[in-house]
PDB file of C-alpha atoms in Angstrom:
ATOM      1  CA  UNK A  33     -38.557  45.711  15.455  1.00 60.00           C
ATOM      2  CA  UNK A  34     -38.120  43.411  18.130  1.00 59.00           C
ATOM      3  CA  UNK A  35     -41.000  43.170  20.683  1.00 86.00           C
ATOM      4  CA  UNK A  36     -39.780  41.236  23.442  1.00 92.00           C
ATOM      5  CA  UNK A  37     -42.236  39.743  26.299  1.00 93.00           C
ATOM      6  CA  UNK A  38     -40.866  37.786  29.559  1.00 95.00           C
ATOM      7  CA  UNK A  39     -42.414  35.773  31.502  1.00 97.00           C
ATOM      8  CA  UNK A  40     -42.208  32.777  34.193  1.00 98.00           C
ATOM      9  CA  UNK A  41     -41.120  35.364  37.313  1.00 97.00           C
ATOM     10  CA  UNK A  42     -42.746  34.817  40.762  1.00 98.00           C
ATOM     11  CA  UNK A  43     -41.911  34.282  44.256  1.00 98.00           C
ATOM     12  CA  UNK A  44     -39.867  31.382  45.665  1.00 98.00           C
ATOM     13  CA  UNK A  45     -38.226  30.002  48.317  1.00 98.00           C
ATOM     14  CA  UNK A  46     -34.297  30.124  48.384  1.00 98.00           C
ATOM     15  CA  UNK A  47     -33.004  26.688  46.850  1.00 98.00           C
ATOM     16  CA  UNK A  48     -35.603  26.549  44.936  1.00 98.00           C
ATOM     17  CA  UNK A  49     -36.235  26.671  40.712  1.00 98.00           C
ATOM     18  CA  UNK A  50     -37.748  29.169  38.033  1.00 98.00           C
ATOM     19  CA  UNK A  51     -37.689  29.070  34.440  1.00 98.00           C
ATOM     20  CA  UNK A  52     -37.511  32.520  32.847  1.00 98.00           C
ATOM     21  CA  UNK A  53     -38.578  32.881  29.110  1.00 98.00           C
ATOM     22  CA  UNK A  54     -38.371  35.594  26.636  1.00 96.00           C
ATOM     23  CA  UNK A  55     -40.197  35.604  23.447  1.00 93.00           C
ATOM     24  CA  UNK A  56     -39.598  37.823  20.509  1.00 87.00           C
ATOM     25  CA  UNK A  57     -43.098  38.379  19.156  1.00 81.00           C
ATOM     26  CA  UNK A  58     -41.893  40.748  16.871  1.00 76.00           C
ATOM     27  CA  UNK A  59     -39.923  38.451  15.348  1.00 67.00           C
ATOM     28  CA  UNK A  60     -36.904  40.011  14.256  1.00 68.00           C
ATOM     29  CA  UNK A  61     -34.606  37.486  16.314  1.00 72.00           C
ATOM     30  CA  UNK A  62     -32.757  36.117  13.352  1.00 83.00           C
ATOM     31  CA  UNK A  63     -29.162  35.979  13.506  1.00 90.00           C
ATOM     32  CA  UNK A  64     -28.529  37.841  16.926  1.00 92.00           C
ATOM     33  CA  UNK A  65     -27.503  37.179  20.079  1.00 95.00           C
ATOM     34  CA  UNK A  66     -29.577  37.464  23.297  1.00 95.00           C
ATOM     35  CA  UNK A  67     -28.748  38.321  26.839  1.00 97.00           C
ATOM     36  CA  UNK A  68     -30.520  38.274  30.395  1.00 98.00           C
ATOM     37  CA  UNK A  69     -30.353  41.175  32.881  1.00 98.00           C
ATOM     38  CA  UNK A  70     -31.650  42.127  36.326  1.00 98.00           C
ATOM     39  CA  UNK A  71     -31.539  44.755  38.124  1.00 98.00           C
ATOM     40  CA  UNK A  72     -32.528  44.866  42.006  1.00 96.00           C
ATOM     41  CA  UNK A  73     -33.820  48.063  43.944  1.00 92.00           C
ATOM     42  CA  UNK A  74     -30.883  50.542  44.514  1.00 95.00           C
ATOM     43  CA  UNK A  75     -28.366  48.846  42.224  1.00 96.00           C
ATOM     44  CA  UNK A  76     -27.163  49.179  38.618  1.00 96.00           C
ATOM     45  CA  UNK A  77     -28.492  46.552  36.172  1.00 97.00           C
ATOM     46  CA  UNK A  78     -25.810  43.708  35.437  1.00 97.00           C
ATOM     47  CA  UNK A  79     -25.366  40.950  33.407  1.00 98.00           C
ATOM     48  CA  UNK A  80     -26.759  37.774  34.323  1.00 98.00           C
ATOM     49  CA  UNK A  81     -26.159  35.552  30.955  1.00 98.00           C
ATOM     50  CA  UNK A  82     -26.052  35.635  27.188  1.00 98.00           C
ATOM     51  CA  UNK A  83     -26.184  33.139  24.413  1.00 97.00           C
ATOM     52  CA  UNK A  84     -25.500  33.435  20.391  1.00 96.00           C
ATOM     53  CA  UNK A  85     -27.823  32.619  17.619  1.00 93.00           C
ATOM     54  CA  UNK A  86     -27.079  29.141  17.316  1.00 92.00           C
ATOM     55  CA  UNK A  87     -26.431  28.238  20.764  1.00 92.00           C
ATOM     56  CA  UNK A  88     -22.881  27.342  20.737  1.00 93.00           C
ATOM     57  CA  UNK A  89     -21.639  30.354  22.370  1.00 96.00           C
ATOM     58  CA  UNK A  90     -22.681  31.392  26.107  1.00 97.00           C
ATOM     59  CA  UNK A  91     -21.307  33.890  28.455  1.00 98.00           C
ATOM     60  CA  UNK A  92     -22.728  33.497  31.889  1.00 98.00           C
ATOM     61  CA  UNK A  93     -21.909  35.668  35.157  1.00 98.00           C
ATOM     62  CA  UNK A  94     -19.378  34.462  37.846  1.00 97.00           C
ATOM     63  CA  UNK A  95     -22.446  35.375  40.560  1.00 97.00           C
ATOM     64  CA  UNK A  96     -24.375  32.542  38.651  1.00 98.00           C
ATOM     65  CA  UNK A  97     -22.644  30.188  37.166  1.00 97.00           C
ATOM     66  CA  UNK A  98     -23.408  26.769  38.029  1.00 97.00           C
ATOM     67  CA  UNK A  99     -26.466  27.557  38.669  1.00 98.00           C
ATOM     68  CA  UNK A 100     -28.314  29.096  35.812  1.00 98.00           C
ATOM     69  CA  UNK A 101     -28.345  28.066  32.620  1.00 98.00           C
ATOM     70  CA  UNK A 102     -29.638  30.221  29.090  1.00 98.00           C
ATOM     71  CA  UNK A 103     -30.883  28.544  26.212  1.00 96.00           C
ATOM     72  CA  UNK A 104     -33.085  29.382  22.997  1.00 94.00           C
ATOM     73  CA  UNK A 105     -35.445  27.940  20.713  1.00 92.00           C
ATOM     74  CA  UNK A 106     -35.449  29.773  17.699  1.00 86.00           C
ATOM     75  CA  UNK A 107     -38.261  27.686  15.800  1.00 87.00           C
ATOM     76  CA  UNK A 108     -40.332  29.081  18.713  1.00 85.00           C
ATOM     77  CA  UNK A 109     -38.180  32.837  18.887  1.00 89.00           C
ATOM     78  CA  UNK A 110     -37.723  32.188  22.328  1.00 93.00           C
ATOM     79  CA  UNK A 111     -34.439  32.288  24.704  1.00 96.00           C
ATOM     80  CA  UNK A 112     -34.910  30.587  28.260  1.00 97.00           C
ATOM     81  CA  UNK A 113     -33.058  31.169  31.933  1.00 98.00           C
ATOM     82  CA  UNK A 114     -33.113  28.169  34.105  1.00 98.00           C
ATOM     83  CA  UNK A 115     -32.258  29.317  37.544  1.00 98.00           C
ATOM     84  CA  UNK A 116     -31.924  26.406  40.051  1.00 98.00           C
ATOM     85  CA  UNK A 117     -30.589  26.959  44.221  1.00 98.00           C
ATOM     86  CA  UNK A 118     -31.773  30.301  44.087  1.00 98.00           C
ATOM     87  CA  UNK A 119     -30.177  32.538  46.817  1.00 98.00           C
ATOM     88  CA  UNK A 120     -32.516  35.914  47.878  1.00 97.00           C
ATOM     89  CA  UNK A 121     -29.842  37.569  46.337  1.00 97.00           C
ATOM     90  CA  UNK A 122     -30.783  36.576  42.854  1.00 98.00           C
ATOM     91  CA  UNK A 123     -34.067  39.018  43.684  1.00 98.00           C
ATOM     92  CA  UNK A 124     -34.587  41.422  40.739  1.00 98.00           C
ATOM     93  CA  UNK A 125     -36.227  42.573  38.219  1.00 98.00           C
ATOM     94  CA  UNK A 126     -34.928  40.129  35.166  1.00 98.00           C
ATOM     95  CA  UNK A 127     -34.883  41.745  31.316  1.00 97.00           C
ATOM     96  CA  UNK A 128     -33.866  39.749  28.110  1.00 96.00           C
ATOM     97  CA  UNK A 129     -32.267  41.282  25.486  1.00 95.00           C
ATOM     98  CA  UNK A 130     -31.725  41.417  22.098  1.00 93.00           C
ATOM     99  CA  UNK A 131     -28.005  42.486  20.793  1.00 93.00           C
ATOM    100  CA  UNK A 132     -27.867  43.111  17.031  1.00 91.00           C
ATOM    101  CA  UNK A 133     -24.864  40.907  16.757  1.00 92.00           C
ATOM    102  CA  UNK A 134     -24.057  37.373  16.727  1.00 93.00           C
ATOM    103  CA  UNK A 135     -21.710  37.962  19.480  1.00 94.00           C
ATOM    104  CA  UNK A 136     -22.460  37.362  23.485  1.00 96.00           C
ATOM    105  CA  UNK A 137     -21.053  40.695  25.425  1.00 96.00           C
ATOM    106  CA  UNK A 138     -21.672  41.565  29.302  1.00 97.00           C
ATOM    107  CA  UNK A 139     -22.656  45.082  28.569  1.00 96.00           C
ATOM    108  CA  UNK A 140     -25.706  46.470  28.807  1.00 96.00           C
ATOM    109  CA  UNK A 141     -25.376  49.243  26.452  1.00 96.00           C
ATOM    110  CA  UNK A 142     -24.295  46.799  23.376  1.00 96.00           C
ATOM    111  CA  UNK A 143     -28.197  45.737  23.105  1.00 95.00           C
ATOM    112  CA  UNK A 144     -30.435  47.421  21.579  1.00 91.00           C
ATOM    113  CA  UNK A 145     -33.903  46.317  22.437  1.00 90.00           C
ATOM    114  CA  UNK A 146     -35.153  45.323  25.702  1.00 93.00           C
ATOM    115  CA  UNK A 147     -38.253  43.817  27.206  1.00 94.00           C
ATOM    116  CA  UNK A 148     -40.167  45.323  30.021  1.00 94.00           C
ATOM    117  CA  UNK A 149     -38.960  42.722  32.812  1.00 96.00           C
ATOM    118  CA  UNK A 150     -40.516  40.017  34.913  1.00 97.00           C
ATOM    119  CA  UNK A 151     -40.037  40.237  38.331  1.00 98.00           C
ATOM    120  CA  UNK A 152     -38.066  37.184  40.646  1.00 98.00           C
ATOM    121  CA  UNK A 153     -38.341  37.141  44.276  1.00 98.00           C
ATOM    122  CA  UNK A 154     -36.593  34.641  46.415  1.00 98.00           C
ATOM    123  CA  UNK A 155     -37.663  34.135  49.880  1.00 97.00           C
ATOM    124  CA  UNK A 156     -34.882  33.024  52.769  1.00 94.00           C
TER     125      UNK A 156
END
């Protein structure tokens, strides 16, 4: 089962950079596609971006695009968010995602194991 661990959250000023990362520890990456979430205080979680197995296919959300980026590494089981110009509205809890399909979808409910979130706050 996958056991999924985020890290590289913290607190930043608006326009600046973080680099999220999400590593499957359990292992059991192989073959699927991953997504990013967040959810801020008050609001429904949404989709922030998603990539497939081998990289070639990426969905990423209008609110972010151009300005985030996902990635993975699957030597090292790991999928990456690059978030540059953040805005304070990118604040959230942020939660990767593993769907048990090789294909990238915007909805939450299509994965099926989740990681326990790391938190982003940006700063105005």
């Amino acid at each position: 089962q996958a056991q999924l661990v985020e890290s590289g959250g913290g607190l930043v000023q608006a326009g600046g950079s973080l680099r999220l990362a999400c590593t499957d520890s359990g292992r059991t990456f192989s073959g699927y596609a991953m997504g990013w979430f967040r959810q801020a205080p008050g609001k429904e979680r949404e989709f922030v971006a998603g990539v497939s197995w081998s990289g070639d296919s990426t969905l990423t959300a209008d609110s972010v695009k151009g300005r985030f980026t996902i990635s993975r590494d699957n030597a090292k089981t790991t999928v990456y968010l690059q978030m540059n110009n953040l805005k304070p509205e990118d604040t959230a809890l942020y939660y990767c995602a593993v769907r048990p399909f090789n294909t990238v979808v915007a909805v939450a409910a299509r994965y099926s194991y989740w990681g326990q979130g790391t938190q982003v706050t940006v700063s105005s």
